Amino acid sequence: MSRQGADVLKQETAMFFRQRAAENATLSYFFGCAGFGKAVAVDVVAGDEDWFIAEAERASVKIAHVIDTHVHADHYSGGLELTRRVGAPYYLHESNKGHVQFEFAPLTNGQRLEAGNVLVDVLHTPGHTPDSVCLLVRDLRRGDEPWFVITGDTLFVGAVGRPDLAGREQEMAAQLYDSLHLKLLTLPADLEIYPGHQAGSACGVGLSGKPASTIGFEKRFNPMLSMPREAFVEALTAEIPLQPADMARIMNANLRGAMPEPVPA
């Protein structure tokens, strides 16, 4: 086989990864296995459905899984609409049963989703919200060790998620501490993290504008990760930013699986 032919074969079978930044500082993800033609879409923002469909066509893959890391309060989700258009299942954590007003595929802690050579392990990480999950991703073509983790609104670059959206700040802050220290921070230090937001988001305080980091770097330099439990809870609940604009309207739409509602004139 010629070198050019080998390069084409390598491109066709390799894992692909895309990070998409929305105007409201939300970060969405699209990745998968080109060899088996399967892809995963995570935290799709309403209005971005066409981008995901176009990227799938560009990579010659089928969108096999659409996941929201939690029910969002700061932006309208496009996840359910994308599933309607491509025929893939839409996933939320199982704790949303009885809360959302539509059918979804429930995620459980430790569950594994497959997209060809790409494996996604679900970590239930309550704290920002009761239903928050992180997604630990492996590429079997490179090895069985996890390559990166999508941390949603649990862990940001330089910050952690706000704990007040459920209305139980102290309880949720304590849960967030446990999720961080018992699940995320036990992962390998060189593991890449990809958060759900960057600087400019209302979902945390002190977020960096850098859209990625590693577990080890955050353990060393993220100020929230070096505190004991009581100090963490006190610090996280002492400086809570204003809630996202139109939070009630956005949450209501996301819980109903509805398209964005027009803002009254």
XYZ file of N, CA and C in Angstrom, residues 27-265:
717
model
N -19.875 24.619 26.065
C -19.036 23.769 25.227
C -19.765 22.452 24.962
N -19.943 22.139 23.687
C -20.562 20.890 23.270
C -19.502 19.991 22.636
N -19.824 18.685 22.504
C -18.835 17.733 22.022
C -19.447 16.754 21.015
N -18.609 16.392 20.042
C -18.991 15.415 19.030
C -17.768 14.555 18.742
N -17.885 13.269 18.985
C -16.738 12.384 18.812
C -17.240 10.990 18.471
N -16.320 10.157 18.004
C -16.732 8.807 17.693
C -15.691 8.025 16.927
N -16.140 6.907 16.374
C -15.270 5.963 15.681
C -15.577 6.001 14.196
N -14.637 6.509 13.406
C -14.843 6.586 11.964
C -14.846 5.200 11.330
N -14.066 4.275 11.887
C -13.984 2.936 11.322
C -15.325 2.215 11.329
N -16.077 2.345 12.436
C -17.382 1.698 12.536
C -18.526 2.659 12.213
N -18.187 3.922 11.940
C -19.196 4.883 11.521
C -20.202 5.247 12.581
N -19.752 5.357 13.859
C -20.662 5.682 14.956
C -20.129 6.884 15.737
N -21.047 7.751 16.190
C -20.640 8.977 16.868
C -21.523 9.261 18.076
N -20.999 10.127 18.957
C -21.682 10.538 20.182
C -21.750 12.063 20.203
N -22.926 12.611 20.495
C -23.110 14.059 20.628
C -23.453 14.368 22.082
N -22.762 15.355 22.661
C -22.924 15.660 24.080
C -23.237 17.138 24.268
N -24.259 17.421 25.068
C -24.656 18.780 25.455
C -24.890 19.675 24.229
N -25.763 19.207 23.364
C -26.111 19.955 22.154
C -26.947 21.173 22.532
N -26.561 22.333 22.034
C -27.303 23.575 22.265
C -28.357 23.732 21.178
N -29.562 24.147 21.561
C -30.626 24.364 20.585
C -30.153 25.336 19.509
N -30.393 24.982 18.273
C -29.932 25.773 17.147
C -28.677 25.225 16.504
N -27.984 24.319 17.207
C -26.751 23.722 16.678
C -26.976 22.348 16.050
N -28.220 21.922 15.949
C -28.496 20.587 15.418
C -27.922 20.409 14.009
N -28.068 21.438 13.175
C -27.560 21.336 11.807
C -26.052 21.122 11.777
N -25.338 21.739 12.719
C -23.878 21.583 12.772
C -23.516 20.127 13.054
N -24.193 19.504 13.998
C -23.899 18.110 14.329
C -24.222 17.190 13.153
N -25.327 17.443 12.487
C -25.694 16.619 11.332
C -24.677 16.795 10.209
N -24.227 18.034 9.992
C -23.233 18.280 8.947
C -21.902 17.624 9.294
N -21.497 17.668 10.575
C -20.250 17.027 10.985
C -20.335 15.510 10.829
N -21.504 14.954 11.113
C -21.684 13.514 10.933
C -21.552 13.133 9.463
N -22.135 13.939 8.598
C -22.016 13.667 7.163
C -20.577 13.811 6.702
N -19.881 14.821 7.234
C -18.486 15.048 6.855
C -17.605 13.857 7.259
N -17.892 13.272 8.417
C -17.100 12.151 8.922
C -17.637 10.801 8.458
N -18.746 10.803 7.706
C -19.381 9.566 7.228
C -19.745 8.639 8.380
N -20.377 9.220 9.408
C -20.783 8.440 10.575
C -22.263 8.666 10.864
N -22.819 7.751 11.651
C -24.182 7.876 12.142
C -24.125 8.281 13.606
N -24.952 9.248 13.990
C -25.021 9.646 15.395
C -25.771 8.556 16.155
N -25.050 7.832 17.004
C -25.607 6.674 17.703
C -26.124 7.016 19.097
N -25.566 8.053 19.731
C -25.948 8.419 21.092
C -25.970 9.941 21.213
N -27.012 10.469 21.844
C -27.100 11.903 22.150
C -27.297 12.026 23.656
N -26.391 12.740 24.321
C -26.363 12.781 25.788
C -26.376 14.222 26.281
N -27.192 14.491 27.287
C -27.054 15.718 28.060
C -26.485 15.336 29.418
N -25.441 16.037 29.855
C -24.814 15.708 31.135
C -25.702 16.055 32.319
N -26.733 16.859 32.096
C -27.757 17.164 33.099
C -28.827 18.005 32.414
N -29.927 18.231 33.103
C -30.947 19.133 32.573
C -30.440 20.556 32.772
N -30.218 21.254 31.684
C -29.542 22.546 31.721
C -30.482 23.673 32.172
N -29.887 24.647 32.871
C -30.650 25.793 33.352
C -30.246 27.092 32.675
N -29.145 27.084 31.931
C -28.637 28.336 31.346
C -28.828 28.419 29.842
N -29.211 27.317 29.210
C -29.435 27.344 27.763
C -30.426 26.253 27.376
N -31.102 26.484 26.265
C -32.034 25.490 25.748
C -31.254 24.334 25.130
N -31.660 23.120 25.464
C -31.002 21.937 24.929
C -31.528 21.613 23.535
N -30.609 21.242 22.653
C -30.991 20.750 21.338
C -30.887 19.247 21.229
N -30.616 18.574 22.375
C -30.390 17.136 22.345
C -31.595 16.345 21.864
N -32.763 16.635 22.419
C -33.945 15.873 22.049
C -34.330 16.136 20.596
N -34.209 17.368 20.144
C -34.517 17.684 18.749
C -33.552 16.966 17.809
N -32.269 16.889 18.181
C -31.310 16.178 17.338
C -31.685 14.707 17.233
N -32.099 14.090 18.346
C -32.482 12.679 18.285
C -33.698 12.476 17.394
N -34.606 13.419 17.415
C -35.787 13.311 16.552
C -35.386 13.334 15.077
N -34.349 14.072 14.782
C -33.935 14.229 13.386
C -33.045 13.096 12.891
N -32.287 12.470 13.784
C -31.349 11.430 13.343
C -31.735 10.027 13.807
N -32.743 9.910 14.677
C -33.196 8.593 15.101
C -32.355 7.926 16.167
N -31.546 8.694 16.878
C -30.711 8.132 17.948
C -31.424 8.242 19.295
N -31.059 7.420 20.267
C -31.616 7.585 21.612
C -31.058 8.841 22.287
N -31.863 9.418 23.161
C -31.468 10.601 23.934
C -31.328 10.180 25.389
N -30.174 10.483 25.974
C -29.850 10.009 27.312
C -29.815 11.135 28.343
N -30.389 10.843 29.519
C -30.231 11.636 30.736
C -30.026 10.663 31.892
N -29.552 11.174 33.024
C -29.405 10.296 34.179
C -30.777 9.802 34.631
N -30.804 8.597 35.166
C -32.051 7.949 35.560
C -32.841 8.716 36.614
N -32.184 9.586 37.390
C -32.887 10.348 38.419
C -33.905 11.319 37.836
N -33.878 11.524 36.531
C -34.837 12.421 35.895
C -36.179 11.753 35.612
N -36.296 10.455 35.877
C -37.583 9.798 35.705
C -38.616 10.452 36.616
N -39.745 10.830 36.058
C -40.783 11.501 36.823
C -40.628 12.998 36.865
N -39.473 13.512 36.403
C -39.240 14.957 36.384
C -39.408 15.526 34.982
N -38.829 14.867 34.001
C -38.987 15.344 32.634
C -40.266 14.762 32.044
N -40.808 15.447 31.056
C -42.126 15.087 30.528
C -42.019 14.419 29.155
N -40.996 13.605 28.961
C -40.815 12.896 27.704
C -40.005 11.633 27.969
N -40.016 10.741 27.026
C -39.257 9.499 27.155
C -37.768 9.749 26.875
N -36.919 9.090 27.647
C -35.478 9.169 27.406
C -34.841 7.858 27.819
N -33.616 7.645 27.351
C -32.859 6.455 27.734
C -32.119 6.763 29.031
N -32.403 6.045 30.118
C -31.800 6.375 31.412
C -30.348 5.917 31.528
N -29.503 6.795 32.062
C -28.106 6.478 32.342
C -27.956 6.099 33.804
N -27.111 5.098 34.075
C -26.814 4.694 35.436
C -25.312 4.765 35.673
N -24.933 4.948 36.915
C -23.512 5.004 37.246
C -22.831 3.693 36.869
N -21.728 3.794 36.139
C -21.000 2.618 35.708
C -21.448 2.045 34.379
N -22.522 2.578 33.816
C -23.002 2.102 32.522
C -21.990 2.414 31.423
N -21.907 1.536 30.430
C -21.001 1.739 29.303
C -21.797 1.814 28.007
N -21.521 2.865 27.215
C -22.073 3.004 25.881
C -20.966 2.740 24.871
N -21.320 2.114 23.754
C -20.336 1.770 22.733
C -20.623 2.508 21.440
N -19.576 2.999 20.830
C -19.657 3.596 19.496
C -18.458 3.070 18.711
N -18.540 1.826 18.265
C -17.408 1.195 17.607
C -16.268 0.988 18.583
N -15.086 1.494 18.231
C -13.919 1.379 19.109
C -13.909 2.403 20.230
N -14.891 3.265 20.267
C -14.981 4.290 21.302
C -15.962 3.830 22.382
N -15.505 3.819 23.624
C -16.327 3.419 24.762
C -16.543 4.610 25.673
N -17.755 4.759 26.186
C -18.105 5.861 27.076
C -18.641 5.275 28.375
N -17.926 5.504 29.484
C -18.363 5.045 30.795
C -18.990 6.205 31.556
N -20.153 5.941 32.147
C -20.927 6.973 32.825
C -20.535 7.032 34.301
N -20.237 8.247 34.773
C -19.990 8.499 36.193
C -21.079 9.436 36.704
N -21.876 8.978 37.655
C -22.876 9.864 38.251
C -22.175 10.761 39.256
N -22.223 12.074 39.019
C -21.471 13.031 39.838
C -22.392 14.156 40.318
N -23.328 13.859 41.223
C -24.252 14.899 41.693
C -23.520 15.998 42.453
N -24.104 17.174 42.424
C -23.522 18.317 43.131
C -23.952 19.617 42.485
N -23.598 19.792 41.217
C -24.116 20.944 40.475
C -25.628 20.796 40.353
N -26.054 19.627 39.958
C -27.455 19.222 39.973
C -27.498 17.768 40.437
N -28.669 17.290 40.890
C -28.739 15.895 41.338
C -28.484 14.889 40.228
N -28.723 15.285 38.964
C -28.632 14.336 37.853
C -27.331 14.438 37.069
N -26.387 15.235 37.514
C -25.166 15.465 36.742
C -24.371 14.174 36.530
N -23.858 14.022 35.309
C -22.976 12.905 34.999
C -21.726 13.422 34.292
N -20.640 12.661 34.410
C -19.431 12.875 33.626
C -19.239 11.636 32.743
N -18.517 11.825 31.653
C -18.377 10.767 30.649
C -16.907 10.460 30.429
N -16.503 9.254 30.810
C -15.117 8.806 30.700
C -14.963 8.050 29.381
N -14.077 8.544 28.509
C -14.026 8.062 27.128
C -12.718 7.322 26.847
N -12.836 6.181 26.179
C -11.691 5.374 25.761
C -11.720 5.190 24.247
N -10.545 5.070 23.669
C -10.392 4.719 22.252
C -9.608 3.416 22.209
N -10.289 2.318 21.937
C -9.641 1.005 21.994
C -8.536 0.840 20.966
N -8.552 1.654 19.922
C -7.472 1.563 18.935
C -6.153 2.049 19.529
N -6.222 2.858 20.579
C -4.999 3.369 21.213
C -4.679 2.641 22.504
N -5.656 1.972 23.084
C -5.420 1.264 24.328
C -6.678 1.217 25.170
N -6.619 0.479 26.280
C -7.790 0.303 27.141
C -7.874 1.353 28.243
N -6.868 2.211 28.349
C -6.900 3.253 29.372
C -7.796 4.406 28.910
N -8.500 5.076 29.842
C -9.307 6.233 29.441
C -8.428 7.340 28.883
N -8.936 8.029 27.877
C -8.186 9.086 27.186
C -8.588 10.463 27.688
N -9.881 10.666 27.893
C -10.348 11.957 28.399
C -11.687 11.776 29.101
N -12.082 12.814 29.847
C -13.365 12.798 30.529
C -14.086 14.103 30.254
N -15.339 14.014 29.836
C -16.196 15.180 29.671
C -16.872 15.417 31.017
N -16.590 16.560 31.625
C -16.964 16.783 33.024
C -18.241 17.593 33.212
N -18.911 17.972 32.120
C -20.151 18.716 32.273
C -19.956 19.953 33.118
N -20.866 20.160 34.082
C -20.763 21.307 34.990
C -20.281 20.878 36.372
N -19.640 19.717 36.448
C -19.088 19.253 37.723
C -17.721 19.862 37.980
N -16.827 19.778 37.008
C -15.477 20.328 37.132
C -15.154 21.162 35.908
N -14.783 22.417 36.151
C -14.362 23.318 35.081
C -12.847 23.483 35.132
N -12.313 24.188 34.159
C -10.907 24.572 34.220
C -10.814 25.755 35.181
N -10.185 25.526 36.340
C -10.007 26.577 37.332
C -11.157 26.771 38.294
N -12.224 25.992 38.186
C -13.398 26.191 39.038
C -14.203 24.899 39.114
N -15.297 24.952 39.871
C -16.235 23.832 39.953
C -17.642 24.381 39.762
N -18.600 23.484 39.603
C -19.966 23.905 39.342
C -20.635 24.558 40.535
N -21.586 25.437 40.249
C -22.354 26.075 41.324
C -23.330 25.055 41.912
N -23.652 25.163 43.231
C -24.456 24.128 43.874
C -25.901 24.514 44.172
N -26.362 25.666 43.694
C -27.624 26.218 44.192
C -28.831 25.990 43.301
N -28.660 25.402 42.130
C -29.776 25.343 41.189
C -30.910 24.459 41.687
N -30.614 23.504 42.545
C -31.665 22.646 43.106
C -32.282 23.251 44.355
N -31.752 24.401 44.820
C -32.303 25.062 45.991
C -31.831 24.506 47.316
N -30.789 23.657 47.310
C -30.260 23.051 48.541
C -28.743 23.214 48.534
N -28.279 24.458 48.711
C -26.879 24.779 48.474
C -25.907 23.962 49.312
N -26.142 23.884 50.619
C -25.215 23.180 51.499
C -25.152 21.690 51.156
N -26.306 21.083 50.989
C -26.361 19.655 50.667
C -25.691 19.351 49.333
N -25.984 20.181 48.325
C -25.438 19.916 47.000
C -23.937 20.195 46.947
N -23.479 21.203 47.694
C -22.045 21.481 47.743
C -21.290 20.295 48.352
N -21.868 19.687 49.390
C -21.242 18.520 50.008
C -21.226 17.343 49.027
N -22.311 17.169 48.277
C -22.343 16.110 47.272
C -21.306 16.361 46.177
N -21.149 17.620 45.792
C -20.169 17.955 44.762
C -18.757 17.624 45.240
N -18.452 17.937 46.495
C -17.131 17.593 47.048
C -16.881 16.088 46.928
N -17.884 15.293 47.297
C -17.726 13.840 47.230
C -17.564 13.362 45.784
N -18.343 13.932 44.873
C -18.232 13.538 43.464
C -16.840 13.834 42.925
N -16.311 14.989 43.287
C -14.986 15.366 42.819
C -13.915 14.451 43.402
N -13.927 14.277 44.712
C -12.818 13.596 45.374
C -12.915 12.064 45.316
N -14.118 11.538 45.202
C -14.263 10.089 45.180
C -14.307 9.521 43.761
N -14.583 10.377 42.782
C -14.715 9.868 41.410
C -13.741 10.542 40.445
N -13.821 11.852 40.283
C -12.992 12.489 39.264
C -11.520 12.554 39.653
N -11.220 12.963 40.872
C -9.827 13.185 41.250
C -9.059 11.897 41.523
N -9.741 10.768 41.460
C -9.057 9.480 41.561
C -8.607 8.978 40.186
N -8.980 9.691 39.143
C -8.596 9.311 37.791
C -7.136 9.661 37.525
N -6.506 9.106 36.502
C -5.090 9.376 36.227
C -4.802 10.861 36.050
N -3.654 11.303 36.546
C -3.298 12.724 36.526
C -3.188 13.278 35.117
N -2.775 12.439 34.159
C -2.589 12.936 32.793
C -3.871 12.876 31.958
N -4.966 12.483 32.566
C -6.232 12.392 31.846
C -6.735 13.793 31.487
N -7.092 13.973 30.223
C -7.615 15.273 29.781
C -9.040 15.461 30.283
N -9.375 16.705 30.650
C -10.752 17.029 31.015
C -11.287 18.063 30.027
N -12.549 17.867 29.667
C -13.247 18.789 28.779
C -14.556 19.188 29.460
N -14.654 20.435 29.935
C -15.816 20.856 30.722
C -16.989 21.293 29.850
N -18.123 21.553 30.519
C -19.318 21.984 29.815
C -19.383 23.468 29.567
N -18.482 24.247 30.187
C -18.484 25.704 30.007
C -17.068 26.238 30.139
N -16.867 27.431 29.625
C -15.642 28.177 29.832
C -15.996 29.570 30.342
N -15.011 30.450 30.482
C -15.230 31.789 31.038
C -16.370 32.491 30.314
N -17.230 33.152 31.118
C -18.397 33.823 30.574
C -19.691 33.134 30.937
N -19.591 31.930 31.492
C -20.774 31.180 31.894
C -21.196 31.566 33.309
N -22.498 31.465 33.565
C -23.031 31.722 34.901
C -23.085 30.459 35.753
N -22.547 29.362 35.256
C -22.653 28.082 35.959
C -21.533 27.840 36.966
N -20.653 28.806 37.154
C -19.587 28.687 38.132
C -18.878 30.009 38.299
N -17.969 30.076 39.265
C -17.212 31.297 39.552
C -15.747 31.054 39.227
N -15.130 31.970 38.476
C -13.701 31.886 38.221
C -13.298 30.932 37.126
N -14.198 30.641 36.187
C -13.871 29.735 35.094
C -12.790 30.322 34.205
N -11.895 29.454 33.745
C -10.849 29.868 32.818
C -11.408 29.947 31.398
N -10.766 30.760 30.579
C -11.114 30.814 29.176
C -10.516 29.670 28.382
N -9.631 28.902 29.008
C -9.037 27.736 28.336
C -10.049 26.601 28.329
N -10.316 25.999 27.184
C -11.410 25.027 27.094
C -11.049 23.591 27.458
N -9.870 23.349 28.015
C -9.484 21.988 28.397
C -8.359 22.056 29.418
N -8.168 20.943 30.143
C -7.085 20.861 31.124
C -6.799 19.381 31.359
N -6.130 19.076 32.463
C -5.926 17.689 32.868
C -6.294 17.553 34.341
N -6.542 16.328 34.765
C -6.839 16.074 36.174
C -5.684 16.554 37.050
N -4.453 16.233 36.657
C -3.299 16.605 37.465
C -3.118 18.099 37.594
N -3.306 18.837 36.498
C -3.148 20.289 36.547
C -4.201 20.907 37.442
N -5.431 20.420 37.345
C -6.491 20.970 38.190
C -6.250 20.640 39.664
N -5.752 19.464 39.962
C -5.457 19.113 41.350
C -4.401 20.033 41.939
N -3.476 20.480 41.092
C -2.400 21.358 41.580
C -2.839 22.819 41.672
N -3.644 23.282 40.709
C -3.849 24.719 40.589
C -5.296 25.188 40.706
N -6.251 24.308 40.719
C -7.638 24.715 40.928
C -7.844 24.935 42.421
N -8.122 26.174 42.846
C -8.166 26.458 44.281
C -9.248 25.698 45.038
N -10.295 25.287 44.364
C -11.387 24.598 45.049
C -11.058 23.140 45.365
N -10.012 22.607 44.786
C -9.748 21.179 44.936
C -8.765 20.844 46.047
N -8.201 21.855 46.684
C -7.232 21.611 47.749
C -7.822 21.828 49.143
N -9.090 22.121 49.223
C -9.734 22.415 50.509
C -10.296 21.151 51.145
N -10.302 21.088 52.486
C -11.042 20.012 53.144
C -12.543 20.216 52.931
N -13.311 19.203 53.238
C -14.732 19.184 52.894
C -15.497 20.389 53.447
N -15.364 20.681 54.735
C -16.138 21.772 55.339
C -15.758 23.119 54.742
N -14.461 23.331 54.503
C -14.014 24.584 53.915
C -14.520 24.720 52.474
N -14.549 23.599 51.754
C -15.067 23.596 50.384
C -16.524 24.023 50.362
N -17.338 23.419 51.211
C -18.765 23.751 51.257
C -18.959 25.214 51.622
N -18.197 25.696 52.599
C -18.327 27.091 53.024
C -17.928 28.043 51.902
N -16.814 27.762 51.234
C -16.344 28.643 50.165
C -17.287 28.631 48.966
N -17.801 27.462 48.608
C -18.638 27.351 47.421
C -19.993 28.016 47.615
N -20.503 28.002 48.843
C -21.811 28.599 49.101
C -21.720 30.066 49.508
N -20.498 30.566 49.720
C -20.339 31.966 50.130
C -20.353 32.921 48.953
N -20.008 32.429 47.779
C -19.900 33.293 46.594
C -20.635 32.636 45.429
N -21.959 32.761 45.460
C -22.779 32.176 44.411
C -23.235 33.290 43.469
N -22.955 33.165 42.180
C -23.343 34.217 41.237
C -24.854 34.269 41.045
N -25.319 35.338 40.416
C -26.731 35.448 40.092
C -27.146 34.274 39.216
N -28.372 33.829 39.395
C -28.843 32.716 38.592
C -28.964 33.130 37.123
N -28.819 32.172 36.210
C -28.878 32.496 34.783
C -30.159 33.230 34.414
N -30.046 34.161 33.476
C -31.212 34.894 33.002
C -32.223 33.923 32.393
N -33.509 34.169 32.660
C -34.587 33.324 32.130
C -34.451 31.872 32.551
N -33.866 31.633 33.733
C -33.637 30.264 34.183
C -34.935 29.461 34.256
N -35.989 30.050 34.818
C -37.246 29.320 34.967
C -37.819 28.936 33.608
N -37.764 29.865 32.650
C -38.284 29.597 31.312
C -37.463 28.496 30.622
N -36.134 28.569 30.760
C -35.260 27.583 30.123
C -35.457 26.197 30.742
N -35.483 26.135 32.076
C -35.682 24.853 32.752
C -37.020 24.236 32.376
N -38.067 25.056 32.316
C -39.392 24.555 31.971
C -39.388 23.942 30.570
N -38.736 24.623 29.627
C -38.671 24.104 28.259
C -37.865 22.812 28.206
N -36.735 22.768 28.901
C -35.897 21.564 28.869
C -36.559 20.379 29.561
N -37.333 20.636 30.597
C -38.046 19.561 31.268
C -39.198 19.032 30.420
N -39.748 19.880 29.547
C -40.843 19.463 28.671
C -40.346 18.917 27.346
N -39.051 19.105 27.073
C -38.531 18.691 25.786
C -39.032 19.554 24.667
N -39.250 20.844 24.972
C -39.829 21.771 24.023
C -38.751 22.610 23.375
N -39.083 23.185 22.233
C -38.193 24.136 21.585
C -38.189 25.427 22.366
N -37.163 26.276 22.210
C -37.114 27.540 22.932
C -38.393 28.353 22.757
N -38.879 28.895 23.877
C -40.073 29.715 23.844
C -39.713 31.141 23.461
N -40.574 31.814 22.696
C -40.295 33.218 22.381
C -40.340 34.080 23.623
N -39.433 35.038 23.723
C -39.412 35.943 24.860
C -40.485 37.013 24.651
N -41.366 37.262 25.652
C -42.420 38.256 25.477
C -41.840 39.628 25.141
N -42.515 40.359 24.266
C -42.061 41.693 23.864
C -42.221 42.676 25.010
